XYZ file of C-alpha atoms in Angstrom:
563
model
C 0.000 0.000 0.000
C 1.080 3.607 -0.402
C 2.322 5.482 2.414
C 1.172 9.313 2.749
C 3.660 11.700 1.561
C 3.474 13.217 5.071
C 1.334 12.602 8.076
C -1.205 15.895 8.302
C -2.066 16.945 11.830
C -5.292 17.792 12.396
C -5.708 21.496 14.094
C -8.446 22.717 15.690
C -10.250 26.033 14.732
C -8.288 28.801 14.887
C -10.942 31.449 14.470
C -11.185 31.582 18.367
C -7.390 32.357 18.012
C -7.532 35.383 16.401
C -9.552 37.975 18.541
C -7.315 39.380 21.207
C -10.237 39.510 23.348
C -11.596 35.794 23.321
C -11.099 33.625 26.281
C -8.507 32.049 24.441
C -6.597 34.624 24.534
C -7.321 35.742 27.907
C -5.619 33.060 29.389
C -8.155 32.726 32.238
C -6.933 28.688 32.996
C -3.631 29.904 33.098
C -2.267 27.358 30.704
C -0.060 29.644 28.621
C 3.657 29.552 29.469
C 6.350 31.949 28.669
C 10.037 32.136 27.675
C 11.783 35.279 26.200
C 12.415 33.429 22.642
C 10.672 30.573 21.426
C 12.199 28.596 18.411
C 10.557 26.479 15.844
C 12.205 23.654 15.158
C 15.960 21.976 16.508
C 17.813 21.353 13.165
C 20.820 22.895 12.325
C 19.228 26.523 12.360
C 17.674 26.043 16.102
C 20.820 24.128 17.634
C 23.024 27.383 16.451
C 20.528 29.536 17.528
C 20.233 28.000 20.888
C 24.497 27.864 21.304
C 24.739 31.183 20.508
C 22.370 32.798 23.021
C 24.204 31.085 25.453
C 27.512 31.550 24.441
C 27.223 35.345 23.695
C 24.714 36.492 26.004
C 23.989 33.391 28.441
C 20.930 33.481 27.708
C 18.597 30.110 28.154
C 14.953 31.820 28.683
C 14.476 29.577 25.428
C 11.908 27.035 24.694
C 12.420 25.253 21.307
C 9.504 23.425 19.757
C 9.886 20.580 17.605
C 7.744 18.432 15.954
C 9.980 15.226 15.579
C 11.014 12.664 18.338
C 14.371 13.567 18.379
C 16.466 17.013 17.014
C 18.402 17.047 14.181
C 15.911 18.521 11.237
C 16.320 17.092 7.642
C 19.276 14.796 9.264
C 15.984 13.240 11.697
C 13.491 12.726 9.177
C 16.073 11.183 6.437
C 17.350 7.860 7.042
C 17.476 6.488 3.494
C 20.649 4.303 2.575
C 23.402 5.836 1.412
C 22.054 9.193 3.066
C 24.816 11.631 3.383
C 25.849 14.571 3.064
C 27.419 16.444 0.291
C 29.917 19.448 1.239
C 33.301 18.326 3.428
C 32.203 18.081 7.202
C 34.906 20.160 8.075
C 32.814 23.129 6.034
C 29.219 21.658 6.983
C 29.276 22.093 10.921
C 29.542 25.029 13.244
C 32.522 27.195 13.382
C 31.887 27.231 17.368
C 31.575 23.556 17.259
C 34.304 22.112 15.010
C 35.062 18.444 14.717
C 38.044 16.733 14.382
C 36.881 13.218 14.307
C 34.879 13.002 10.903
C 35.796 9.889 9.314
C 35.449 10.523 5.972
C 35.409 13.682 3.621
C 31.384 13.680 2.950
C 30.294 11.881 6.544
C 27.148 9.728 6.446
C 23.809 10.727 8.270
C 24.357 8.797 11.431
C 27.592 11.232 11.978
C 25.688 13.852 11.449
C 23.181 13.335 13.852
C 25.223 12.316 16.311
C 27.136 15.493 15.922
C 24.302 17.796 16.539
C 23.316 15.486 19.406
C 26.312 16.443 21.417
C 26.313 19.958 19.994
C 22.740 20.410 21.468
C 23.717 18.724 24.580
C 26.965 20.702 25.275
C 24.659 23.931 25.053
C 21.179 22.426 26.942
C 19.382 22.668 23.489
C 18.258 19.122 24.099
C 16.656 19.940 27.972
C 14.485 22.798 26.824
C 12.910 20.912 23.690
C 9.330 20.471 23.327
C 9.051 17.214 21.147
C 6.118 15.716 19.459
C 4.871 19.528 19.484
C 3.508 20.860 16.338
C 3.295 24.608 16.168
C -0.149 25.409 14.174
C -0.472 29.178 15.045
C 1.787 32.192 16.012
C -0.182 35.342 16.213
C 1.962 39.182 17.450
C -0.638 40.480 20.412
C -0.141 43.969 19.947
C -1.235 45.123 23.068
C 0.755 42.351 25.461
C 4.098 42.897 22.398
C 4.531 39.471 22.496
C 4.301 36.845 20.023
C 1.491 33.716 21.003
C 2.109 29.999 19.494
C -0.726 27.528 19.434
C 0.946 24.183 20.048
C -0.682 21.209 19.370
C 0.632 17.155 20.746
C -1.201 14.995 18.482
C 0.815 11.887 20.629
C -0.812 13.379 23.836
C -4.402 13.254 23.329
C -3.866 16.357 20.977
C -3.526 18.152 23.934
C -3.415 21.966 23.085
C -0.965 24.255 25.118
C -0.245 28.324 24.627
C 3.433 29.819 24.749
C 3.789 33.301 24.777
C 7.175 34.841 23.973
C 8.940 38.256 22.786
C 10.975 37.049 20.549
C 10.124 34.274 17.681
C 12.477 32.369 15.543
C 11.477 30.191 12.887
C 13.734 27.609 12.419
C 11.328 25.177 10.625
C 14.205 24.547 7.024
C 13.608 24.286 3.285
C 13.710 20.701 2.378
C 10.825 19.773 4.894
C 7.322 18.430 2.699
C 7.896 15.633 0.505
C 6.711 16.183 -3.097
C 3.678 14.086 -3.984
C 4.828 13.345 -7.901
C 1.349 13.455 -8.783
C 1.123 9.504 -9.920
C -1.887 8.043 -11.036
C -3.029 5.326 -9.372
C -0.530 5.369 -6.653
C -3.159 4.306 -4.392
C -4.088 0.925 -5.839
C -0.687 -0.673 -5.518
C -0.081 -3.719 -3.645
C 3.299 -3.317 -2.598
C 5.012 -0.999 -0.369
C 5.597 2.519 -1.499
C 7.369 5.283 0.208
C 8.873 8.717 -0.029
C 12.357 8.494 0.691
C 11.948 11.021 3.804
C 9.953 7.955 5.211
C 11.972 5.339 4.799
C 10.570 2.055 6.567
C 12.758 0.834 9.030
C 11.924 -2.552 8.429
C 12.515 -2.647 4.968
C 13.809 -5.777 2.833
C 14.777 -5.577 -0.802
C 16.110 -8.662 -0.665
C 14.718 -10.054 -4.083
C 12.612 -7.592 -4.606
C 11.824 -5.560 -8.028
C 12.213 -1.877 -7.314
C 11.025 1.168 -9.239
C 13.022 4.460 -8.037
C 11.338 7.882 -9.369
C 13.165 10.229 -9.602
C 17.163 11.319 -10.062
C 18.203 14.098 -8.219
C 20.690 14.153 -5.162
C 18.859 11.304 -3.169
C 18.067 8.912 -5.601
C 21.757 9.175 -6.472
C 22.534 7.961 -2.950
C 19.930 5.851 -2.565
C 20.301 3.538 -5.880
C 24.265 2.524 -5.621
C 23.252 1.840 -1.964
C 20.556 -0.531 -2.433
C 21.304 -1.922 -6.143
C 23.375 -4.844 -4.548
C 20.284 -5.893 -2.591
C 17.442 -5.811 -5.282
C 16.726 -8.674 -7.897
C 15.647 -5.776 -10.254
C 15.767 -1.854 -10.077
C 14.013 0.507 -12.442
C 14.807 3.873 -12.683
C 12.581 6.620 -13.596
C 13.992 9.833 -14.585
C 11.866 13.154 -14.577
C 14.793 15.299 -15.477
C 18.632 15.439 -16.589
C 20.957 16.234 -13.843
C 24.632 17.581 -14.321
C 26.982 14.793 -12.557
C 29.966 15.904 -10.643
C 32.708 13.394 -9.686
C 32.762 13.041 -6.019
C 35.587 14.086 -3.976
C 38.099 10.952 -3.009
C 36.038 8.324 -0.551
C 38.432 6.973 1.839
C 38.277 6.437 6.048
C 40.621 9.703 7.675
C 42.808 7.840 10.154
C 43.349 8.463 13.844
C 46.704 10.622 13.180
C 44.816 12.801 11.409
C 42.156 12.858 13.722
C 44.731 13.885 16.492
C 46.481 16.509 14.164
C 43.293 18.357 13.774
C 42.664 17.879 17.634
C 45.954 19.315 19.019
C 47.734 21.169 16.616
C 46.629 24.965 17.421
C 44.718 26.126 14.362
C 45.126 23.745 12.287
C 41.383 22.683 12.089
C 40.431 26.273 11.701
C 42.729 26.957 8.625
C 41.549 23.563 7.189
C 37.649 24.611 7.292
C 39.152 27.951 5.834
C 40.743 26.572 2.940
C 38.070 24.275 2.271
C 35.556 27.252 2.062
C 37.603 29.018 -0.614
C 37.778 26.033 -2.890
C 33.868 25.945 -2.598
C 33.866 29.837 -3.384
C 35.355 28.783 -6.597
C 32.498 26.661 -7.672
C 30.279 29.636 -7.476
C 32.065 31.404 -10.256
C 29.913 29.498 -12.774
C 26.682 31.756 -11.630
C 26.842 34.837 -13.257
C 25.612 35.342 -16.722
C 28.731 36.806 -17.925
C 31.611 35.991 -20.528
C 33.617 34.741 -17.581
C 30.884 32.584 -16.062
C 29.567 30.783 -19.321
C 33.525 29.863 -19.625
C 33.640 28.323 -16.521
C 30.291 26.676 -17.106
C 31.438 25.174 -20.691
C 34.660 23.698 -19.195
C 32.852 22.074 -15.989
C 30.493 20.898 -18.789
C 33.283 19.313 -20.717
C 34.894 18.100 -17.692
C 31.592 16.370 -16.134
C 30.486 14.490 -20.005
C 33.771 13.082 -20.258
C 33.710 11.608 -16.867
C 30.275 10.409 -17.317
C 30.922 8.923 -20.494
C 34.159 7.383 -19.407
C 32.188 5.725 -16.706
C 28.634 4.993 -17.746
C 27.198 2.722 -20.384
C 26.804 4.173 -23.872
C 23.306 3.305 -23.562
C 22.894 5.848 -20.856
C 24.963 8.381 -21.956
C 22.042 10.175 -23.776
C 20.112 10.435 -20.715
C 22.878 12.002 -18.539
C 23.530 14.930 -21.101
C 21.809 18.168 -19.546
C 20.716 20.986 -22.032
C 20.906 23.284 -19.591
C 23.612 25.408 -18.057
C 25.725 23.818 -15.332
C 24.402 25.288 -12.571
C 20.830 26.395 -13.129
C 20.265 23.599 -10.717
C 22.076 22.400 -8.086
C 24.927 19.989 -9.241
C 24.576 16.448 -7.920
C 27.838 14.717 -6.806
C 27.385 11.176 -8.697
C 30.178 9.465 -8.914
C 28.859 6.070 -7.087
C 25.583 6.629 -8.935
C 27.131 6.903 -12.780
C 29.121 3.683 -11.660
C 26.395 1.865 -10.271
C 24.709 2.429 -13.860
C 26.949 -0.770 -14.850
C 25.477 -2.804 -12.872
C 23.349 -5.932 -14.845
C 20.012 -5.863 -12.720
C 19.419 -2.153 -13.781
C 17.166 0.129 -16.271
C 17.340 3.433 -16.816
C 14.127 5.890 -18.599
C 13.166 9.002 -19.491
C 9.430 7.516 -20.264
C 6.886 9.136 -17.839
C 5.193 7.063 -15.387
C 1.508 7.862 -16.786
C -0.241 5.085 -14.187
C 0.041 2.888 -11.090
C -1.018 -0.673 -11.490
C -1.823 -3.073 -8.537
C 1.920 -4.767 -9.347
C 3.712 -2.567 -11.349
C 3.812 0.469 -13.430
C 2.804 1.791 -17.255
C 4.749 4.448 -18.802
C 3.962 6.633 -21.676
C 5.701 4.285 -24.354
C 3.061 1.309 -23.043
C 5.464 -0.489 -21.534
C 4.943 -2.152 -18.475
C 7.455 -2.841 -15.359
C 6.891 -4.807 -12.377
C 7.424 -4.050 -8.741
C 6.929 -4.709 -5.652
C 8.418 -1.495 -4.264
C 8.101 1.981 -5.329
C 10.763 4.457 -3.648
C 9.642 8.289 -4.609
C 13.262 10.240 -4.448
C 10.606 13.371 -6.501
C 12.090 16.081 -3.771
C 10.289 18.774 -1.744
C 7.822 21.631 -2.175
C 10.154 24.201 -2.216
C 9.525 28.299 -1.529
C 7.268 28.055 1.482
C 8.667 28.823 5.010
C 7.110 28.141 8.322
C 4.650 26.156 5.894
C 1.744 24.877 7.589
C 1.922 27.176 10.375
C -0.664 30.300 10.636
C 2.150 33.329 10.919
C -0.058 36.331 11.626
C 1.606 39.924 12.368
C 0.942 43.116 13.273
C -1.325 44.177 10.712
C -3.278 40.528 10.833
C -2.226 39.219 7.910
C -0.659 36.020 7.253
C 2.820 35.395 5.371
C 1.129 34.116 2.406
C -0.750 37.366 2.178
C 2.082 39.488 3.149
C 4.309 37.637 0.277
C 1.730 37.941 -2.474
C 2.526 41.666 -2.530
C 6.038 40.648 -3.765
C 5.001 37.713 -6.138
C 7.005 34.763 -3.840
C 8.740 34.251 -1.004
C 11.406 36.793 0.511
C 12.863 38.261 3.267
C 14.944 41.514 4.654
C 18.548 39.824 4.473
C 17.333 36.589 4.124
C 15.145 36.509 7.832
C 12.916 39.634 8.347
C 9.424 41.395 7.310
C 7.685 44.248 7.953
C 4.565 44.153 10.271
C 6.448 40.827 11.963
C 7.931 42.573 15.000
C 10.183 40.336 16.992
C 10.109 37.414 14.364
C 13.381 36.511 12.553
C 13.434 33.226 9.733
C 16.973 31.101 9.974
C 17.883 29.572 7.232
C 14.730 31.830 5.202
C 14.307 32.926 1.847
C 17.133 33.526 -0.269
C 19.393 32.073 1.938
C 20.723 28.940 0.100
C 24.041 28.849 -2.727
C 24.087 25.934 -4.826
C 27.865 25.872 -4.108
C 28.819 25.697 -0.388
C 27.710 24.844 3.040
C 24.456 26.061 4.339
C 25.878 25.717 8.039
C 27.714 29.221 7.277
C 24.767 30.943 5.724
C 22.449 29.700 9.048
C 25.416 30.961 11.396
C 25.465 34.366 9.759
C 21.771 34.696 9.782
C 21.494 33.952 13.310
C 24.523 36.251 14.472
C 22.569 38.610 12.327
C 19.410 38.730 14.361
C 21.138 38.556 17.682
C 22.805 41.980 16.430
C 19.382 43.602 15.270
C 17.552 42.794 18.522
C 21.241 43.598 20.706
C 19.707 47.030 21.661
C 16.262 45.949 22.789
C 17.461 42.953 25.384
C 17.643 44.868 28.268
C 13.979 46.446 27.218
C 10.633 43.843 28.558
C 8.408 46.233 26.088
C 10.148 46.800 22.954
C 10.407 45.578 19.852
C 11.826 46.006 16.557
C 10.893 45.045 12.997
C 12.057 45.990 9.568
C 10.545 49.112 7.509
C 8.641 48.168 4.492
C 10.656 50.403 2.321
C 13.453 48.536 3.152
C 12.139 45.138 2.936
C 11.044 45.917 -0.574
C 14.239 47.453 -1.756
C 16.452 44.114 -0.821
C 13.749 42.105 -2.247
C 13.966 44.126 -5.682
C 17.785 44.357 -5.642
C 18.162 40.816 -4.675
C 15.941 39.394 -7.646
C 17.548 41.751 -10.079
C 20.857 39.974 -9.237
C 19.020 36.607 -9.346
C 18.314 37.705 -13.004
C 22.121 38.024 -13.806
C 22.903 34.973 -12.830
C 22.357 31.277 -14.222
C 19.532 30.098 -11.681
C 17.559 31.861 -14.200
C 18.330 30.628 -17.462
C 15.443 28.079 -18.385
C 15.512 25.195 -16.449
C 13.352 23.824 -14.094
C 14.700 24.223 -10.771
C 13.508 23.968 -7.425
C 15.133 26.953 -7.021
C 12.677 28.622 -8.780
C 8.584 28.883 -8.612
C 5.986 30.560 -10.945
C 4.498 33.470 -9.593
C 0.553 34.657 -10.290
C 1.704 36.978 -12.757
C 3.922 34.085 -14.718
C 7.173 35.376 -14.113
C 9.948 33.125 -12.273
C 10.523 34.009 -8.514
C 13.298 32.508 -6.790
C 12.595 32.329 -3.409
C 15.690 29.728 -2.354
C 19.319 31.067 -3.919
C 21.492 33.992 -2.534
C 22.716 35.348 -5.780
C 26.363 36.932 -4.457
C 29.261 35.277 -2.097
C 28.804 33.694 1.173
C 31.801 35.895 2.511
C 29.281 39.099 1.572
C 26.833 37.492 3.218
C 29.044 37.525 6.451
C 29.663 41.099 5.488
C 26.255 42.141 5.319
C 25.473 40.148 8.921
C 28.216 41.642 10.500
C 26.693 45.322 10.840
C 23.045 45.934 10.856
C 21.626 48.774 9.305
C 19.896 50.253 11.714
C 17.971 52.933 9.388
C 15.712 50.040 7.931
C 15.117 49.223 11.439
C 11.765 50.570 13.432
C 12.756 50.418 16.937
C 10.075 50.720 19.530
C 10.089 51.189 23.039
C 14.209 51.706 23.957
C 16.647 53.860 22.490
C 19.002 51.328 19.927
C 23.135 52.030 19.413
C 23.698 54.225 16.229
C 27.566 52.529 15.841
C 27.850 49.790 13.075
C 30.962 48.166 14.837
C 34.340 48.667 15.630
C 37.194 49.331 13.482
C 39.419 46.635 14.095
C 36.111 44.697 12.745
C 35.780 46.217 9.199
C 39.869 46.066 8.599
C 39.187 42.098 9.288
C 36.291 42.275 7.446
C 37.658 44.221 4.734
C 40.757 41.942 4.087
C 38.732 38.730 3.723
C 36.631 40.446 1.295
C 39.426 41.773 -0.659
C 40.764 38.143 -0.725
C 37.567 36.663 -1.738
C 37.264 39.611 -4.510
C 40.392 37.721 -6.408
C 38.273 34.443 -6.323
C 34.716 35.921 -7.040
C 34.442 39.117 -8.939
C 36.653 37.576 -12.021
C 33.663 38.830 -14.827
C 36.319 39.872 -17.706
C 35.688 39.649 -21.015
């Protein structure tokens, strides 16, 4: 039988939720508690935004809410084989956190977890998580300034509690809802089918024929993982993917281990050096003469791997006619190889219905199976998604965003008439390039400077101006145009907006290192600060010469756009 893409939670009417004056509201039961932030969701974005109140202003009046049974985000929900991840571990983990012990280059999903296990438990992330909560509302109460979250515990009776809180973080990520890949019939088949962000624990494919849909950057872990197991696999591909060769698999010994461990700075420098080769593979982006040089030679490069390495039958389907780069590059070594193996098919041919023990695809042809693994993605573009997000002026973010045309955000985390609110890891925060860890660092760091001068103030808040919020959102789409994200293909980068013109809602179109730069000192002119006098300095100056040298260094990597 087919398993649901996700498991909906049922929520209770929230009409009685949106009068400040109901008894709801009111709190006359007394069942509303209260911390001074609240934080939804304990990936990545909610561990480093738990650390760093604590280590920069020891601050634990924190409750995080999360809707899992353990933390850990994307890295909790996906336990696929061959799940890992894809940027060096030395680059995808906290700067305040570093680890010396990864044993490999790309670790697998069990070291991440258990990395942000002990991360979260070092800072007492873990103790003041919620779990099994699912957030359904968070309305601003103008009067009280605070922000209220309806939280619902669908493994407790579905037991509804109120939180109050001053300051809101949503740390809820972008690869989150499965993507139903709208098959017909999916419902009437006998075997077991599954997303691959559900992955049964009990699974066997011992013997079994297996259809895989899909052939982005899961199903190219997933199918060299499992292709040893199955009698048969069938793979269905929706779209051509640009294959990069993987960097060098092998098992880091202990000497290294204790290098990294004891020798003063060397881990540091390591993670630096590894950022600036990733800061290279971002100068394929912009649509200039330099760019489409560096995307024609990464083009060359990646064909003659792949047809040095897969079948000559395949080779056809693993030619992109699109720009390297429009979406995000898939590291496919193992999966190109695993294309030799005999007990596998390979087709473009739609899946156009879902038989009781098997599948028809447009060409009439029929394959058997007795699994079906959906690697079809996420919905992409929608933040704090399934949550109602009402601020100051009532209206929700789906309303507040359909002013713009899509999703989007004051430096990546803010908006107007959401006082108090800040999104980690929001819109526009993602490169296609290099480690996300970074981007959710800065953008945390970020907020903790805008909301610095209001601490020490019970009744203020602060929120962005709308003149601000639209100017970044303009300037930043502009750039998106000048770069390759926007070129044609069809991305999950990008989404259709009402008036049919692309809106991408998920790529930062310049440099992480100006992304730093820009998190580093707050503008506090697009800034509305109510209730307590804010600081008028940007920073020190020892602080922009540092900042000012990296960004000249990353200037002779980046802004090459000669003829």
């Amino acid at each position: 039988m087919a398993q649901p893409l996700s498991q909906p939670v049922a929520r209770p009417e929230l009409r009685d939720y949106h009068d400040e004056e109901d008894d709801y509201n009111d709190d006359k039961d007394g069942n509303t508690t209260y911390s001074q932030f609240a934080c939804i969701g304990v990936g990545f974005s909610g561990i480093a935004l738990g650390a760093t109140l604590k280590r920069w202003h020891n601050i634990q009046d924190v409750r995080f809410f999360e809707r899992r049974p353990d933390i850990g985000g994307t890295w909790s929900a996906n336990r696929y084989p061959g799940c890992a991840v894809d940027i060096p571990g030395f680059l995808y983990s906290f700067s305040f956190a570093p680890n010396p012990d990864w044993t490999g280059i790309l670790p697998a999903a069990d070291e991440i977890r258990a990395y942000l296990r002990r991360v979260a438990d070092r800072y007492g992330v873990t103790a003041r998580t919620s779990f099994g909560a699912h957030v359904i509302a968070c309305h601003w109460r103008s009067r009280s300034r605070r922000w209220r979250l309806v939280v619902r515990y669908p493994d407790d009776g579905g037991r509804i509690v109120r939180h109050d809180c001053r300051f809101l973080f949503g740390a809820t990520g972008v690869l989150v809802h499965p993507k139903d890949p709208g098959l017909v019939g999916l419902d009437s088949f006998r075997g077991r089918c599954f997303h691959t962000a559900s992955w049964p624990a009990d699974l066997d494919l011992s013997d079994k024929r297996v259809v895989v849909v899909g052939n982005g950057c899961t199903a190219s872990q997933v199918i060299p993982a499992i292709i040893g197991q199955c009698r048969h696999l069938s793979q269905f591909i929706r779209s051509r993917q640009w294959f990069l060769q993987s960097p060098p698999s092998f098992t880091i010994p202990p000497s290294v281990h204790w290098l990294l461990a004891h020798v003063p700075g060397l881990l540091s420098f390591l993670r630096l050096v590894v950022f600036f080769v990733h800061e290279l593979h971002g100068r394929v982006y912009p649509m200039t003469a330099a760019g489409h040089r560096r995307r024609a030679a990464e083009a060359s490069a990646t064909l003659s791997f792949v047809r040095s390495t897969a079948p000559a039958q395949f080779h056809a389907m693993l030619e992109p006619d699109y720009a390297p780069g429009c979406k995000r590059r898939v590291l496919g070594t193992d999966y190109v190889r695993s294309l030799n193996a005999p007990n596998i098919s390979v087709t473009e041919e739609p899946i156009v219905e879902v038989l009781p023990d098997g599948v028809r695809s447009r060409d009439g042809a029929f394959t058997p199976a007795d699994v079906i693994i959906l690697a079809s993605g996420f919905l992409t573009g929608r933040f704090m998604h399934g949550i109602d997000v009402r601020g100051s002026d009532g209206r929700t973010l789906d309303q507040h965003w359909k002013q713009y045309g899509g999703a989007e955000a004051y430096n990546c985390c803010a908006l107007s008439h959401f006082p108090n609110m800040f999104m980690l890891l929001g819109p526009n925060t993602i490169t296609g390039h290099t480690s996300c860890v970074m981007a959710i660092e800065n953008g945390v760091n970020y907020a903790l400077r805008v909301i610095r001068p209001i601490l020490d103030s019970p009744d203020a808040f602060v929120e962005v101006k709308p003149e601000a919020e639209a100017r970044y959102s303009r300037d930043l789409q502009q750039a998106l145009g000048k770069t390759v994200y926007l070129s044609g293909c069809i991305s999950w980068y990008n989404q259709e907006g009402p008036d049919g013109r692309k809106w991408n809602s998920i790529s930062y179109p310049r440099s992480q290192a100006e992304f730093w730069y820009r998190c580093l000192f707050p503008v506090r002119r697009d800034w509305n600060y109510v209730g307590a006098p804010h600081a008028t300095s940007r920073s020190k100056p020892t602080l922009l010469a540092v900042a000012a040298a990296v960004l000249g260094a990353l200037w002779l990597l980046w802004r090459n756009r000669g003829p």
